[in-house]
Short mmCIF file of C-alpha atoms and ligand atoms in Angstrom, two decimals:
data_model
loop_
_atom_site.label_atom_id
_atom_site.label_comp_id
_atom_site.label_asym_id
_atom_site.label_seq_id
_atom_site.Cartn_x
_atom_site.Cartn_y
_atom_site.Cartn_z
CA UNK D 1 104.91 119.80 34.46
CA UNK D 2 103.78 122.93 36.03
CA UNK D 3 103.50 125.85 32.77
CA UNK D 4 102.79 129.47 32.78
CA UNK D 5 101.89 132.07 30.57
CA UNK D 6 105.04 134.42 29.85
CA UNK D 7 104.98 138.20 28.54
CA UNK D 8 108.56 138.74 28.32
CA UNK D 9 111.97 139.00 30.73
CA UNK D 10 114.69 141.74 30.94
CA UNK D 11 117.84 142.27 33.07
CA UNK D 12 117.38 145.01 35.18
CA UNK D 13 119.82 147.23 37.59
CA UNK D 14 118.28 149.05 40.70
CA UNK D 15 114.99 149.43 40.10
CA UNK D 16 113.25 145.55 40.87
CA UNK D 17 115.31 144.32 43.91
CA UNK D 18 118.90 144.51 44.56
CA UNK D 19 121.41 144.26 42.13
CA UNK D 20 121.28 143.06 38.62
CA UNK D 21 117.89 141.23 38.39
CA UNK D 22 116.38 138.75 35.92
CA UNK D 23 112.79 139.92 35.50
CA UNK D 24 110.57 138.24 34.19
CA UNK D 25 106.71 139.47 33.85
CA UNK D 26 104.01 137.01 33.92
CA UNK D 27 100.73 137.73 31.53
CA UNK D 28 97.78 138.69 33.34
CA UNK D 29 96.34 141.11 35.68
CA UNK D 30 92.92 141.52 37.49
CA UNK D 31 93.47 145.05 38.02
CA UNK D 32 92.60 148.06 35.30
CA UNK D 33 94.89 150.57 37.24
CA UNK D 34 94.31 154.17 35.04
CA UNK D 35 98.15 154.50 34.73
CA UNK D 36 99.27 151.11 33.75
CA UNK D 37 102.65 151.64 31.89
CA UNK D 38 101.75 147.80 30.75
CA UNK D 39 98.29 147.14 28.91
CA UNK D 40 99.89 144.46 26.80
CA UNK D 41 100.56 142.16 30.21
CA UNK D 42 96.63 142.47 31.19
CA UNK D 43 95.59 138.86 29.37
CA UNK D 44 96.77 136.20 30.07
CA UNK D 45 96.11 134.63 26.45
CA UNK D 46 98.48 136.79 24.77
CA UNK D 47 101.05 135.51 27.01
CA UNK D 48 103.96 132.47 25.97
CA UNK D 49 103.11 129.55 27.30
CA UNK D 50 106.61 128.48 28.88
CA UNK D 51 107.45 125.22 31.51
CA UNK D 52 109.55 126.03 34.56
CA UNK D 53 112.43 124.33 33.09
CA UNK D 54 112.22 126.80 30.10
CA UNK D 55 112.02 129.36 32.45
CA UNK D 56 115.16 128.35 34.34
CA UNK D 57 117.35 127.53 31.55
CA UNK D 58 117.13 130.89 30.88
CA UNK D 59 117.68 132.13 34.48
CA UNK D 60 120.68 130.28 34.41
CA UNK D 61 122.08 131.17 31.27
CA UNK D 62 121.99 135.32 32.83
CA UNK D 63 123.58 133.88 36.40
CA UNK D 64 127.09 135.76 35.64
CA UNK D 65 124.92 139.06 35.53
CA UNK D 66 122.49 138.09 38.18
CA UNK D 67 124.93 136.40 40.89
CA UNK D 68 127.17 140.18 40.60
CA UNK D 69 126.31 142.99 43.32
CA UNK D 70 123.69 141.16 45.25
CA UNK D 71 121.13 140.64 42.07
CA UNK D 72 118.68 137.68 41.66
CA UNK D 73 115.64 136.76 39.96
CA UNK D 74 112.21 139.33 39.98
CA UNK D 75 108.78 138.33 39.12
CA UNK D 76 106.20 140.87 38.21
CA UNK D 77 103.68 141.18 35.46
CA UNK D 78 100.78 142.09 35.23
CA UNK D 79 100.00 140.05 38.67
CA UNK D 80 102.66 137.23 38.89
CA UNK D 81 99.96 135.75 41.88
CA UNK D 82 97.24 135.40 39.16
CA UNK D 83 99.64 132.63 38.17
CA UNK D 84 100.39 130.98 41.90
CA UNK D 85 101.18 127.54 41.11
CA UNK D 86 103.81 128.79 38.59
CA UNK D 87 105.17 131.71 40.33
CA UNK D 88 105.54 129.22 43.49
CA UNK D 89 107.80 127.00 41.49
CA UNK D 90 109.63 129.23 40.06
CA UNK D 91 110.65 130.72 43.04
CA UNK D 92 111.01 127.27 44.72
CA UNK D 93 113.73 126.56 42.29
CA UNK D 94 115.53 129.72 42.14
CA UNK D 95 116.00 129.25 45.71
CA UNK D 96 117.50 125.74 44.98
CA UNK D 97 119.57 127.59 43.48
CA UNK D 98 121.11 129.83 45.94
CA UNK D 99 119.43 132.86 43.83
CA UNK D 100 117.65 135.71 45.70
CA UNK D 101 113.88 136.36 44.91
CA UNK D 102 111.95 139.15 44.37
CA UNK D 103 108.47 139.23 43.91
CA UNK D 104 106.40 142.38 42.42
CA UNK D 105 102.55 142.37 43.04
CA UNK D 106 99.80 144.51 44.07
CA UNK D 107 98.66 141.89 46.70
CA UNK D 108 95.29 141.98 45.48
CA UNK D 109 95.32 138.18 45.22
CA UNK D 110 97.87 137.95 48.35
CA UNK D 111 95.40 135.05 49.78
CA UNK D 112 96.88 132.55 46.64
CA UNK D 113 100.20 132.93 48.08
CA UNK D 114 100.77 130.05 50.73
CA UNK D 115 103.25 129.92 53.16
CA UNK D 116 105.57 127.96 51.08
CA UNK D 117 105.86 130.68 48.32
CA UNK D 118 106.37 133.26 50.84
CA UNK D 119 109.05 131.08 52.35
CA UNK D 120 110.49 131.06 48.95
CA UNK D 121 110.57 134.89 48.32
CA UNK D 122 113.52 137.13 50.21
CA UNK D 123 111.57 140.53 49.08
CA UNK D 124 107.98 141.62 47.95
CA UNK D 125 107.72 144.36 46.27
CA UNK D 126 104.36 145.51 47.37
CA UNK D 127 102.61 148.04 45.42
CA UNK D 128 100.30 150.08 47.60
CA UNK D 129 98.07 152.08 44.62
CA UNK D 130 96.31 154.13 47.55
CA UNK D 131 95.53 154.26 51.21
CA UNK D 132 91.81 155.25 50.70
CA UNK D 133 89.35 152.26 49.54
CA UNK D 134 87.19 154.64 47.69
CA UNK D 135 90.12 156.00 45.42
CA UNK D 136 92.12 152.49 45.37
CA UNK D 137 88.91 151.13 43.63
CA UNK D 138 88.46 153.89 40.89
CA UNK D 139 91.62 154.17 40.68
CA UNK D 140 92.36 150.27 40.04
CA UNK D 141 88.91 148.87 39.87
CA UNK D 142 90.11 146.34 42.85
CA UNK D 143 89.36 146.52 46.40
CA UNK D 144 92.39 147.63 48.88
CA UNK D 145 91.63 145.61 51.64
CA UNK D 146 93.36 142.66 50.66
CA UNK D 147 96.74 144.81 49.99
CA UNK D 148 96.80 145.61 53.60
CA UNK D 149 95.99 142.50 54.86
CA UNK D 150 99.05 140.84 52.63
CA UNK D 151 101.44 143.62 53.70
CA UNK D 152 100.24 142.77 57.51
CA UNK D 153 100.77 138.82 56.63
CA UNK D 154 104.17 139.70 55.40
CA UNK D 155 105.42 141.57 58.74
CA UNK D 156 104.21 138.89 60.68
CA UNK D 157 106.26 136.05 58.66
CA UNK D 158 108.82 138.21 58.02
CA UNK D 159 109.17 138.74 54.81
CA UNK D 160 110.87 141.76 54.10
CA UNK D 161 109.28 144.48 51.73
CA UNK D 162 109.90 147.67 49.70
CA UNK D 163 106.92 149.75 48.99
CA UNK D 164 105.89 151.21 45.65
CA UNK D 165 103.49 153.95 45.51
CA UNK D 166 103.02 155.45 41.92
CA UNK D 167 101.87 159.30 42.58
CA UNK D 168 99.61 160.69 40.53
CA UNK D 169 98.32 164.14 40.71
CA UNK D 170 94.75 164.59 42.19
CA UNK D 171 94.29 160.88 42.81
CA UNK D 172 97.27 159.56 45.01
CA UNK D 173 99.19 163.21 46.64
CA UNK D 174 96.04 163.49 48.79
CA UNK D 175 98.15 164.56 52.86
CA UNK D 176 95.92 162.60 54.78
CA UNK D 177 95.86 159.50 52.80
CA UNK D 178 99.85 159.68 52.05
CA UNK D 179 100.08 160.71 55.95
CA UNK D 180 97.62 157.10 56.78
CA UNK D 181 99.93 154.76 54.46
CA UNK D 182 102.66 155.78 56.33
CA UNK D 183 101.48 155.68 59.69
CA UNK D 184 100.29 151.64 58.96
CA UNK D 185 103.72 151.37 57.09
CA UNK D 186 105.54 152.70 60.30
CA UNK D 187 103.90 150.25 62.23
CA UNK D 188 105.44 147.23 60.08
CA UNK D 189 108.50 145.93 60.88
CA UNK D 190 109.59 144.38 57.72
CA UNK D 191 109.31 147.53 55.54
CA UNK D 192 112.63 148.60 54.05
CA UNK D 193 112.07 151.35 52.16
CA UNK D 194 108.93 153.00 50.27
CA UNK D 195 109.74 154.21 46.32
CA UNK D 196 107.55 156.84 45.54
CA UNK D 197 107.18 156.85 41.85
CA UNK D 198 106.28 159.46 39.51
CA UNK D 199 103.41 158.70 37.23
CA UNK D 200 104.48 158.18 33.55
CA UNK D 201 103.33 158.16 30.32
CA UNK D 202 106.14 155.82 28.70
CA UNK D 203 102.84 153.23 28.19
CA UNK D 204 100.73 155.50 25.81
CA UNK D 205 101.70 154.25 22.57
CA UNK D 206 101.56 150.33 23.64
CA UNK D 207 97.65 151.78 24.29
CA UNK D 208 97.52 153.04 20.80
CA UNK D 209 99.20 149.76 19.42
CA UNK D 210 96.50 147.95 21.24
CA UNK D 211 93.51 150.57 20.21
CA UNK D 212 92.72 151.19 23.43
CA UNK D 213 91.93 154.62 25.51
CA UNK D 214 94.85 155.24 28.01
CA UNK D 215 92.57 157.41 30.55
CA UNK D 216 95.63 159.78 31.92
CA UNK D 217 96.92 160.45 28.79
CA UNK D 218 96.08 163.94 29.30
CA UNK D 219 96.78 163.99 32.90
CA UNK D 220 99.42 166.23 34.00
CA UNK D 221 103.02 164.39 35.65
CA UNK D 222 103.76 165.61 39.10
CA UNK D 223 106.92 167.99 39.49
CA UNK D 224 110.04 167.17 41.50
CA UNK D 225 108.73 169.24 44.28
CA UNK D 226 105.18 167.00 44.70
CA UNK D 227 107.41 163.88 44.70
CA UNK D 228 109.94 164.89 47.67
CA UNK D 229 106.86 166.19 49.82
CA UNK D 230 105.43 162.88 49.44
CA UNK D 231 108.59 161.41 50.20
CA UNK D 232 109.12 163.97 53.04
CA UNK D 233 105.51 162.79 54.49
CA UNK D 234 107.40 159.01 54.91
CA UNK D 235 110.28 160.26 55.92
CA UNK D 236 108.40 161.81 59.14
CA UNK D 237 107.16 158.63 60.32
CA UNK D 238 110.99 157.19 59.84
CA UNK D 239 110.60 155.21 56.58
CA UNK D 240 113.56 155.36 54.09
CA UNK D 241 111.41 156.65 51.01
CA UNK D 242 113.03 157.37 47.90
S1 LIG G 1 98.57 146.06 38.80
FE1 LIG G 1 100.29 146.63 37.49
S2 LIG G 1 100.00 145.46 35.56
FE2 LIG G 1 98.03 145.42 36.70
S3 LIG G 1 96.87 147.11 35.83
FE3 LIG G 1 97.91 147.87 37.68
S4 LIG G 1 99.85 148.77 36.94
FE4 LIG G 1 99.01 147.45 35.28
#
């Protein structure tokens, strides 16, 4: 029986798919981005090791939330694709289910999702950290490449997507690069709509609980007016951002 390694789950309205949404995050993460709101997800050891059934007995027992308005069922993490095998099965049997999938990940590891689990997902949530490779990797210590390739796999099987893009001052509200990610995201057909979201610092005292430095803790947030020009730089190559 196929097990995984389980951080926690939450309900969730609006923010992770349509509708009311069972989320569940997966331990473990290859990526070190500077703003993660979620250090405690990065090993996969400190997850709960759960079985699929566990998992969907308690999918099941939230289905009067989840089947209102559209909802379903969202994986995210850390990287739920660090965890293929298990993610794939998951999703597998929510579909069996007549549940609607969602399926959060930085595409990094898009190459361990097969056709199957793609087949399996209705949405990705694809979170594009930055459109220049330099910044992507100091930024995330991960290479960007493989992002763009997965978000180029997904138009062409046509899976449909909603783009995240976390803006932080100085390393992500760069014109040209925001003005590049969405010319390539204008070009996809399968794009929905792009969230541009405001860099946070909800995470800093999960870094103190852990002992660890949280690098932007001293960073400043970007103001409302930062976040619709961003938006407004989407919106001119006719993507719904919000
Ligand atoms: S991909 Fe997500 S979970 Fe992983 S380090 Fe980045 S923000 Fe954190």
């Amino acid at each position: 029986m196929t097990t995984g390694r389980i951080h926690s789950w939450d309900l969730s309205t609006g923010v992770d798919g349509p509708g009311t949404r069972f989320v569940l995050f997966l331990s473990g993460c290859p990526l070190r981005c500077l703003y993660c709101a979620n250090p405690d997800t990065w090993h996969m050891r400190d997850g709960e090791q759960a079985t699929v059934d566990d998992v969907l007995a308690r999918i099941e027992r939230y289905r009067r939330f989840t089947g209102l308005a559209g909802g379903g069922v969202t994986l995210t993490g850390g990287e739920p694709l660090l965890q293929s095998a298990f993610t794939a099965e998951v999703l597998r049997r929510c579909k069996e289910l007549g549940l609607h999938t969602a399926l959060d990940t930085s595409g990094v590891l898009g190459a361990r999702a097969d056709d199957a689990l793609l087949a399996d997902t209705d949405l990705v949530l694809l979170d594009i950290k930055s459109f220049d490779a330099g910044v992507h990797r100091r930024l995330t210590g991960g290479r960007l490449a493989p992002t763009l390739g997965f978000a180029t796999r997904l138009n062409r099987l046509g899976v449909r997507a909603w783009i995240r893009y976390v803006l932080v001052p100085g390393w992500t509200d760069d014109e040209e690069a925001v003005d590049g990610l969405a010319r390539f995201l204008a070009d996809l057909d399968n794009v929905d709509r792009v969230d541009v979201l405001p860099f946070h610092k909800l995470g800093a005292a999960k870094y103190d609980a852990l002992g660890i430095p949280f690098p932007l803790r001293d960073h400043p947030v970007p103001d409302a007016a930062l976040a619709e020009r961003v938006r407004e730089q989407f919106r001119a190559h006719g993507l719904r951002a919000q």
